[in-house]
Coordinates of C-alpha atoms and ligand atoms in Angstrom, one line a residue:
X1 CA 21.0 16.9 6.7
X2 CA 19.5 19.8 5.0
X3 CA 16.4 20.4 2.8
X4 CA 15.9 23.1 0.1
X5 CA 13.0 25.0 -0.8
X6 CA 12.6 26.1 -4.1
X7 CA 9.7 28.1 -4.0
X8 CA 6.0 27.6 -1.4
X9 CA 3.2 25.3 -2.2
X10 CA 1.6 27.0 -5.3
X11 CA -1.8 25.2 -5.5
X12 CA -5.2 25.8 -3.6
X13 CA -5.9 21.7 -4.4
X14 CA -2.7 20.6 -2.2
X15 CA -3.4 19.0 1.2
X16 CA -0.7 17.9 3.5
X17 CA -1.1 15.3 6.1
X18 CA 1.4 14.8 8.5
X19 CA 3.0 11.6 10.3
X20 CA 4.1 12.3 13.6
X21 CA 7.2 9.9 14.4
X22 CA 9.1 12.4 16.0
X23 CA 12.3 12.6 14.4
X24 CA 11.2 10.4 11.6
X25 CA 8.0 12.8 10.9
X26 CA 6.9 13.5 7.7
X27 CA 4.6 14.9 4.8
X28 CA 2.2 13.6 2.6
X29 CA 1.6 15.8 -0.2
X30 CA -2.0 15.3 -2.2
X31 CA -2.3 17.7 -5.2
X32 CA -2.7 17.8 -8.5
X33 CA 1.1 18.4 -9.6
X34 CA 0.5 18.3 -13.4
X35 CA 1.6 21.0 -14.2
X36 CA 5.5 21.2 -14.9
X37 CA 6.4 22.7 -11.4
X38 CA 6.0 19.6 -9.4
X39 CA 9.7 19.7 -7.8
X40 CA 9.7 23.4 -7.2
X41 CA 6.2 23.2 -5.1
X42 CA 7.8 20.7 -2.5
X43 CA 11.1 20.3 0.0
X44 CA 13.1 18.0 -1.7
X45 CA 15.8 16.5 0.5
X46 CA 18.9 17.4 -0.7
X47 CA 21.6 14.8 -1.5
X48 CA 24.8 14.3 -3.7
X49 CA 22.4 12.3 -6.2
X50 CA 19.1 10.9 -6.7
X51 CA 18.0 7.4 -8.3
X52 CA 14.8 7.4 -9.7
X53 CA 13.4 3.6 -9.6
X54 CA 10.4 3.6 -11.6
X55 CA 9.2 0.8 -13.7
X56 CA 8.5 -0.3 -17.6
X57 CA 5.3 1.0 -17.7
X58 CA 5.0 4.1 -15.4
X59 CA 8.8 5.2 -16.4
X60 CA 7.7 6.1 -20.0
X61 CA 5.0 8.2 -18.4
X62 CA 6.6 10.5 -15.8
X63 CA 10.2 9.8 -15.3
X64 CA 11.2 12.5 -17.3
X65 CA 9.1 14.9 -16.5
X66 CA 10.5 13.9 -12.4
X67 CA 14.1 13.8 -13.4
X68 CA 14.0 17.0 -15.2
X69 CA 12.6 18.6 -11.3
X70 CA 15.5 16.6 -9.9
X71 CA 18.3 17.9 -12.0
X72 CA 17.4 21.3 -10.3
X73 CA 18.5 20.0 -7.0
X74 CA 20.8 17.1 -7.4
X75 CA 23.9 17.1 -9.1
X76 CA 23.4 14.1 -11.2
X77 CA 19.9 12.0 -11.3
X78 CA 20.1 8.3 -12.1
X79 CA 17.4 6.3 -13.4
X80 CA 16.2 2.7 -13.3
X81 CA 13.6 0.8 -15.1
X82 CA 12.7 -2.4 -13.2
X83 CA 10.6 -5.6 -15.1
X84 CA 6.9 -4.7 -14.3
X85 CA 4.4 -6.8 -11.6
X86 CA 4.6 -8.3 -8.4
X87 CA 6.0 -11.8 -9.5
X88 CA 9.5 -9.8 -10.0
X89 CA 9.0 -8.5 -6.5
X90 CA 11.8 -10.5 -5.3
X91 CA 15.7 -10.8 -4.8
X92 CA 16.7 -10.6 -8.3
X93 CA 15.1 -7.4 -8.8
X94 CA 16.5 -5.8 -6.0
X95 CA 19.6 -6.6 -6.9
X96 CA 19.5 -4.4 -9.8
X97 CA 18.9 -1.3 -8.0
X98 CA 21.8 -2.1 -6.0
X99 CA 24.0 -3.0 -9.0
X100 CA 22.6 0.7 -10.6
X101 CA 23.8 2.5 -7.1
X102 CA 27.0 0.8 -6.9
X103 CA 27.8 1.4 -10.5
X104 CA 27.3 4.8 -10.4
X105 CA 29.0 5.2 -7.4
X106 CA 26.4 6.2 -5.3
X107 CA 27.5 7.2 -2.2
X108 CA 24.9 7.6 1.3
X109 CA 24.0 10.8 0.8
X110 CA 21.9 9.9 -2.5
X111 CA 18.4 10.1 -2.0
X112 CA 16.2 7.1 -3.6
X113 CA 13.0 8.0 -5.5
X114 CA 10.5 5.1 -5.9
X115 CA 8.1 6.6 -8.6
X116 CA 5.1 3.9 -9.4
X117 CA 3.1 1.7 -7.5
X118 CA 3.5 -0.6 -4.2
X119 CA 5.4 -3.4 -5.7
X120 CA 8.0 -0.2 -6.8
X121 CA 7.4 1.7 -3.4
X122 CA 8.1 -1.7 -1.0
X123 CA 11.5 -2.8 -2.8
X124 CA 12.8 1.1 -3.6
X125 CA 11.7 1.4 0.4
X126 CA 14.2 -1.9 1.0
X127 CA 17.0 -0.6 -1.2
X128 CA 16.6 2.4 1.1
X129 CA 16.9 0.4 4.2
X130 CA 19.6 -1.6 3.4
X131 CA 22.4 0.3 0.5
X132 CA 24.8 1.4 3.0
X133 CA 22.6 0.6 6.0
X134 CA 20.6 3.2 5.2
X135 CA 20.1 6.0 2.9
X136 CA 17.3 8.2 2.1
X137 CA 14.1 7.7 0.1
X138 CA 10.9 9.5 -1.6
X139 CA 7.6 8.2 -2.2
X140 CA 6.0 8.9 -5.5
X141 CA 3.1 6.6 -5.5
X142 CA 1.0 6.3 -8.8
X143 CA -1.5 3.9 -7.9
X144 CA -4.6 4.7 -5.7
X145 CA -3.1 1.8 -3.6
X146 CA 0.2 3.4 -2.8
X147 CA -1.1 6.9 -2.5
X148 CA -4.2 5.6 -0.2
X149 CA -1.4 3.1 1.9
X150 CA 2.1 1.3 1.1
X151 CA 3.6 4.6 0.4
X152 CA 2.6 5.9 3.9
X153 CA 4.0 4.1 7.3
X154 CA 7.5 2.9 6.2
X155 CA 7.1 -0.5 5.5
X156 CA 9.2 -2.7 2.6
X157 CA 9.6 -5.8 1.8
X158 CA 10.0 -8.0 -1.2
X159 CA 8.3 -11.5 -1.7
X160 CA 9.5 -14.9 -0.7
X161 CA 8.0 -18.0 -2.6
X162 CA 6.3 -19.4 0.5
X163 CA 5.3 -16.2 1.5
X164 CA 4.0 -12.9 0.6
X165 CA 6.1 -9.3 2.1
X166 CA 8.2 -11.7 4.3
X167 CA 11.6 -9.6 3.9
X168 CA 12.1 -6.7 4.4
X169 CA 12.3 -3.9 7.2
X170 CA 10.8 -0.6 8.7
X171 CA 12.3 2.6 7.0
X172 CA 10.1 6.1 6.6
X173 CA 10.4 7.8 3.7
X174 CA 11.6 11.9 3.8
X175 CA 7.8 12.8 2.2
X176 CA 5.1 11.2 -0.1
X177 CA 4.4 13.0 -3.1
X178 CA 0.6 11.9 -4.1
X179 CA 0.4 13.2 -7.3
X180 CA -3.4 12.6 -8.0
X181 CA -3.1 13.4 -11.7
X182 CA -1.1 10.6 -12.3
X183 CA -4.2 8.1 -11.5
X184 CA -5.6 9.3 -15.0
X185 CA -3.5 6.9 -16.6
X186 CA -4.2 3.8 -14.2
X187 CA -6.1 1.0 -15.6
X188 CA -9.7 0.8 -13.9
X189 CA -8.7 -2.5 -12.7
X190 CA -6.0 -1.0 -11.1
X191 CA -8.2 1.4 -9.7
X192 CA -10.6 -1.0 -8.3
X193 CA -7.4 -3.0 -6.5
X194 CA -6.5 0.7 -5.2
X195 CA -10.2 0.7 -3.8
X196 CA -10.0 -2.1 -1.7
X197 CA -7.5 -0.7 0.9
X198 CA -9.1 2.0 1.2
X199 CA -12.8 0.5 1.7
X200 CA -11.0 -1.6 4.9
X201 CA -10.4 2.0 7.0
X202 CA -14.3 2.4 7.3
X203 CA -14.6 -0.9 8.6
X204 CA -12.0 -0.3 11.1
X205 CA -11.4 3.1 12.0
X206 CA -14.3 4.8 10.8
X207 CA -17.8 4.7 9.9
X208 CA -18.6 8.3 9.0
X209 CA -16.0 7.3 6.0
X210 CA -17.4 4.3 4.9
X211 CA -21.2 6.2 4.6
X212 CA -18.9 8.4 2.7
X213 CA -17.8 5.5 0.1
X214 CA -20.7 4.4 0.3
X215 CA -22.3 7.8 -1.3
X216 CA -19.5 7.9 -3.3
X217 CA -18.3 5.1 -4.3
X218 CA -19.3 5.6 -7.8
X219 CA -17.5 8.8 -8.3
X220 CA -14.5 7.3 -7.4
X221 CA -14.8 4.7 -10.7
X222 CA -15.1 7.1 -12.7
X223 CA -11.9 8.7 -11.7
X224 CA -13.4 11.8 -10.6
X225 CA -10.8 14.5 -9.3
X226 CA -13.1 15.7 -5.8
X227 CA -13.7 11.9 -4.8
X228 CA -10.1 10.2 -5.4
X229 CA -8.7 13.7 -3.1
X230 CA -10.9 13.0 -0.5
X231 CA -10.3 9.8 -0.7
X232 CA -6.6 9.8 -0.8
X233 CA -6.5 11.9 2.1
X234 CA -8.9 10.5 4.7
X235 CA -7.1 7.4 3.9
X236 CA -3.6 9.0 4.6
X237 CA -5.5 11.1 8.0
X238 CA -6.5 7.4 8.9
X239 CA -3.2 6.0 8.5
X240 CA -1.1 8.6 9.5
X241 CA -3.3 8.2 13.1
X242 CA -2.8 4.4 13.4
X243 CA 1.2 4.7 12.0
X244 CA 2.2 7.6 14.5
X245 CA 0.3 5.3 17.4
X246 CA 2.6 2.2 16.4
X247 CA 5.4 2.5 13.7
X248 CA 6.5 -1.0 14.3
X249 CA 3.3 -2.9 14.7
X250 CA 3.4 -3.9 17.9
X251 CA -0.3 -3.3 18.6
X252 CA -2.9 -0.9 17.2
X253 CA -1.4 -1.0 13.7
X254 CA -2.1 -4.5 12.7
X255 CA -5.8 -3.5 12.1
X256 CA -4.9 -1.9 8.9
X257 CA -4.4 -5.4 8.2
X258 CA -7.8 -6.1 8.3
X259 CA -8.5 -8.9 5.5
X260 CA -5.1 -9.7 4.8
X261 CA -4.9 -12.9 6.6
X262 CA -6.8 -14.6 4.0
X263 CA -5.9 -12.0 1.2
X264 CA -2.0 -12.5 1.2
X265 CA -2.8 -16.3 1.2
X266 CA -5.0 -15.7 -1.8
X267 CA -2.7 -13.7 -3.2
X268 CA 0.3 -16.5 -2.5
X269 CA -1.7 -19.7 -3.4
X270 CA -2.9 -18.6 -7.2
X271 CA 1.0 -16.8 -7.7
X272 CA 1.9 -13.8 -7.1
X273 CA 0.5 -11.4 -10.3
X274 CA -2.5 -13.8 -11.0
X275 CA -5.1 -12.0 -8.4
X276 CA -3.9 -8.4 -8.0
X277 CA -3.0 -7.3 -4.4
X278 CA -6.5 -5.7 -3.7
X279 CA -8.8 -8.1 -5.1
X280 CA -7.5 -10.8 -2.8
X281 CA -7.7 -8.4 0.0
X282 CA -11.5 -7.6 -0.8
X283 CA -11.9 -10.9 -0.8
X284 CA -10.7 -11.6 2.1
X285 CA -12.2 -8.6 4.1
X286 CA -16.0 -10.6 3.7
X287 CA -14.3 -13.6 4.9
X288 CA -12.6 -11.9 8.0
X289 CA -16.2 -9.9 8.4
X290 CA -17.7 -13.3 8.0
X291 CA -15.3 -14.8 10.9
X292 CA -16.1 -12.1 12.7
X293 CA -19.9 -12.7 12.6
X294 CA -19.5 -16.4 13.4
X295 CA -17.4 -15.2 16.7
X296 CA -20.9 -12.5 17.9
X297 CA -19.0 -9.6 17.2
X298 CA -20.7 -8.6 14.2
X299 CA -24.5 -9.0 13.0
X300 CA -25.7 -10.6 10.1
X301 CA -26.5 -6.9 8.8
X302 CA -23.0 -5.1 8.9
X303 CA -21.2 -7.8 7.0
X304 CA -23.9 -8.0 4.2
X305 CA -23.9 -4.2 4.4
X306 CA -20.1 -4.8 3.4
X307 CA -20.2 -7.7 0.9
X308 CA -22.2 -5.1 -1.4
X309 CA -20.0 -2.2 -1.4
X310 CA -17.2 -4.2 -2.3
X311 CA -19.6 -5.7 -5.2
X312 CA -20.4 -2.2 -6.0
X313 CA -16.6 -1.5 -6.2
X314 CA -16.0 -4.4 -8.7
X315 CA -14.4 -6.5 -6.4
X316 CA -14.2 -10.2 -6.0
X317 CA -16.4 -11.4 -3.0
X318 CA -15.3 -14.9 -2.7
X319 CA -12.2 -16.2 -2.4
X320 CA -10.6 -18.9 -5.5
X321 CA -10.4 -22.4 -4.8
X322 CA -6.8 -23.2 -4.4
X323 CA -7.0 -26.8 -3.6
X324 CA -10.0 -29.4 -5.0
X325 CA -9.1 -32.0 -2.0
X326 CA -8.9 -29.9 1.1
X327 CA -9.6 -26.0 0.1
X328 CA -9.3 -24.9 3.8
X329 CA -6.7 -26.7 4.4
X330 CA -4.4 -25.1 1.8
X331 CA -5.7 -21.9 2.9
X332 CA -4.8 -22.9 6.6
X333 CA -1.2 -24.0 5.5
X334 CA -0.3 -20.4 3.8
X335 CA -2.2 -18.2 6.5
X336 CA 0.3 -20.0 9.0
X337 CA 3.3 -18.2 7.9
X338 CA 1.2 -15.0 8.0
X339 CA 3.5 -12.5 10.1
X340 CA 0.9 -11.4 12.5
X341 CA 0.8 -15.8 13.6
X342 CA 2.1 -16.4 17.0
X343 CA 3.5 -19.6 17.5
X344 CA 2.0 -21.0 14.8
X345 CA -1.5 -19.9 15.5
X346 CA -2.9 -17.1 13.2
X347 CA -4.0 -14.0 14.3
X348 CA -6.9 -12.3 12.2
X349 CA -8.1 -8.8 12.3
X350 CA -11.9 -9.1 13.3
X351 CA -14.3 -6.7 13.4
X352 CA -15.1 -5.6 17.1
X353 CA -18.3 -3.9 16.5
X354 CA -18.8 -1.4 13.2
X355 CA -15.7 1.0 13.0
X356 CA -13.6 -1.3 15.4
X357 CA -11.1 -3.8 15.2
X358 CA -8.8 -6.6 16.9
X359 CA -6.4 -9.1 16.3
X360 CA -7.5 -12.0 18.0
X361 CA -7.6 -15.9 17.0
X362 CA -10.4 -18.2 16.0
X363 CA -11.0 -22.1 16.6
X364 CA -9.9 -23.8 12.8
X365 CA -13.0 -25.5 12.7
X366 CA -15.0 -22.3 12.7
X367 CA -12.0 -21.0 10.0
X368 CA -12.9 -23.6 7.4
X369 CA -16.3 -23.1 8.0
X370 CA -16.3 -19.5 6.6
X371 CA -14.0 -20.4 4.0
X372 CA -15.9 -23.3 2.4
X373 CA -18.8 -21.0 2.4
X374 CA -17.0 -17.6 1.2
X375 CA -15.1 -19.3 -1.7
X376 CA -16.0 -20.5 -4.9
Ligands
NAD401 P1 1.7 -2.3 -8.7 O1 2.8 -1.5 -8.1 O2 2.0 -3.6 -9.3 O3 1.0 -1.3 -9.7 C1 -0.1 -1.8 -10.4 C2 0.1 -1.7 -12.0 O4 -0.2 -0.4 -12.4 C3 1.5 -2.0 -12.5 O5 1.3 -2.7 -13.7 C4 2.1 -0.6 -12.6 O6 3.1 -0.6 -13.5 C5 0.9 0.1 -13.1 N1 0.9 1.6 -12.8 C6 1.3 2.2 -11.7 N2 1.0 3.5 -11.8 C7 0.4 3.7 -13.0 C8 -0.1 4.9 -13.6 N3 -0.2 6.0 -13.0 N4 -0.6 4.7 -14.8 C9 -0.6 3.5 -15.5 N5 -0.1 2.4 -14.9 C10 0.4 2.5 -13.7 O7 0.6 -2.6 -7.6 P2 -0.1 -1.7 -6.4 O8 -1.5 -2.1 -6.3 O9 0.2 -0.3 -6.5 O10 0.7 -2.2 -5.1 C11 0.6 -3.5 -4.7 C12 1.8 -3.9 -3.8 O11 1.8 -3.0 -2.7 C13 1.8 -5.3 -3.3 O12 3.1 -5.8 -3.5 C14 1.5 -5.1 -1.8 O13 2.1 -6.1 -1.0 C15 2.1 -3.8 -1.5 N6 1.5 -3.1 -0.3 C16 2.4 -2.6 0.6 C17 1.9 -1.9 1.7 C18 2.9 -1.3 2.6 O14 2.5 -0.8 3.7 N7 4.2 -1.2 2.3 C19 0.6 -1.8 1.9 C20 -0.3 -2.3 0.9 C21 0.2 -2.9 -0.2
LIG402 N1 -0.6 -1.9 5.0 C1 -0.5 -2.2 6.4 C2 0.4 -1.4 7.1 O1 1.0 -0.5 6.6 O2 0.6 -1.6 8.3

């Protein structure tokens, strides 16, 4: 299928990062695209029409401005407003996207645009994956989250009530469109969420980034243009490097998993919406440092050193109480259907030494040890 390019890259500020997946490559575009241009700086893929899935609140603030770059290109540009939050991140929801495309007769060579946040990107990704077997989609992540990771690496999924991203499938996106402008409008506690991913890739991949964050960590709060690019992009670089490894997760890319384990459970055991996505994945990255520590393969030092700069982000440290009888239990019970268990054992992602990680088990005693002394 063919692409179209209006007119090159106009801007000094745009920085491309590249997944290598070999016919499934692809870009990730980091700019500043406030300006009015934003479709005309990029290859769009071209298509017979394009759905813009956006939701309540980011719809209102740069649909139009997206679908009037759109109607350059397509013929006719659709566009859906979906309930807002990750409790509608489910079936019914879905459903409506589909509804929209078969109602407007979408046929497969209609290219999907998911413009907001992760809970947008991950079920836009699944319409994608599954209308028609398969059509096209763009990212257009709006939240430091999706533009630092769940736009990048292909994978969607929608909620199940016993458990959190349980359906859904692998499918890359064409490109990722990280406009950083757009991040002006995000609520700081959105911003904080958005923090938390990317704090994990020091822990795990790189050291020289988390000093970085840990300069800068500060700068990033207060929404300051320099710090979110960098940030965005050694995030992507980092990603990109682990997704082109492993698309599908069969080894090396579980690590950017690190903290999710116990986050997802967090995240599942208040109800979906109630902790957001990132500060149950903060908390959960002291608990797996903590694990990690109680196992020798950390010091005392590194996780403390790791407890404050997620304080310093604003960022839960402990985990909730989710059951007043047997806390550790409950937590056991949801971390069991944690896609990454074998066999019914969980795997975590542990810290291997600063700037390493693995997915390896850990005795449940030891398990409810750390998390009757990391929650509260
Ligand atoms: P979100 O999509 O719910 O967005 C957070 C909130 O910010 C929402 O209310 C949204 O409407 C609003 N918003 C978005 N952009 C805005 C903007 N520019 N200005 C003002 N408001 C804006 O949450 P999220 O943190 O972006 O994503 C979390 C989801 O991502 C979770 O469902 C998680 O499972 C998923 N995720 C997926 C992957 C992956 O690899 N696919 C990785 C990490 C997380
Ligand atoms: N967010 C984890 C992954 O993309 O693998």
């Amino acid at each position: 299928m063919s692409n179209r390019t209006l007119s090159p890259p106009q801007t000094d500020a745009s920085k491309q990062v590249t997944i290598n997946l070999g016919e499934r490559s692809y870009d990730i575009w980091i700019a500043e695209y406030c300006d009015a241009h934003w479709g005309s700086l990029l290859t769009l893929p071209t298509g017979s029409a394009a759905l813009i899935v956006t939701n309540e609140v980011v719809g209102p603030l740069y649909a139009d401005q997206l679908g009037r770059q759109l109607s350059q290109i397509y013929p006719a540009v659709h566009t859906l407003f979906l309930p807002d939050g990750e409790e509608f991140k489910d079936w019914r929801t879905l459903e409506l996207i589909y509804n929209t495309l078969l109602s407007h007769g979408c046929d497969r060579k209609t290219v999907l645009y998911a413009l907001g946040g992760g809970v947008v990107g991950d079920m836009t990704g699944f319409a994608a994956a599954t209308y028609m077997r398969g059509v096209r989609f763009v990212q257009v992540p709006t939240t430091l989250l999706a533009q630092v990771d769940s736009s990048v690496g292909g994978k969607t999924a929608i909620n199940h009530p016993l458990g959190k991203n349980m359906i859904g499938s692998f499918h890359q996106p064409q490109l990722v469109v990280c406009d950083l402008s757009t991040l002006a409008t995000l609520p700081l506690r959105e911003l904080r969420s958005g923090l938390a991913e990317v704090l994990k890739y020091g822990p795990i991949a790189s050291m020289e980034f988390m000093e970085w964050l840990e300069v800068s960590v500060e700068k990033v709060l207060a929404y300051d243009l320099v710090a979110l690019s960098h940030c965005v992009r050694r995030s992507c670089e980092i990603k990109a490097w682990v997704v082109s490894q492993d698309e599908r997760e069969g080894g090396v890319r579980a690590i950017l998993n690190f903290g999710h384990t116990f986050g997802h459970a967090i995240e599942a055991g208040v109800g979906y919406g109630v902790w957001l996505h990132g500060e149950g994945i903060a908390a959960g990255m002291v608990m797996a440092a903590e694990l990690s520590q109680r196992l020798g393969m950390v010091d005392d030092a590194f996780v403390d050193r790791l407890t404050r700069l997620i304080k310093r982000a604003g960022l839960p440290t402990k985990g909730p109480i989710l059951d007043a009888t047997d806390n550790a239990g409950r937590y056991l019970e949801l971390m069991r259907v944690d896609k990454k268990s074998d066999a019914g054992e969980i795997r975590f992602v542990l810290i291997d030494g600063p700037g390493t990680a693995v997915l390896r088990t850990a005795p449940d005693k030891l398990v409810r040890e750390v998390i009757d002394a990391c929650c509260a």
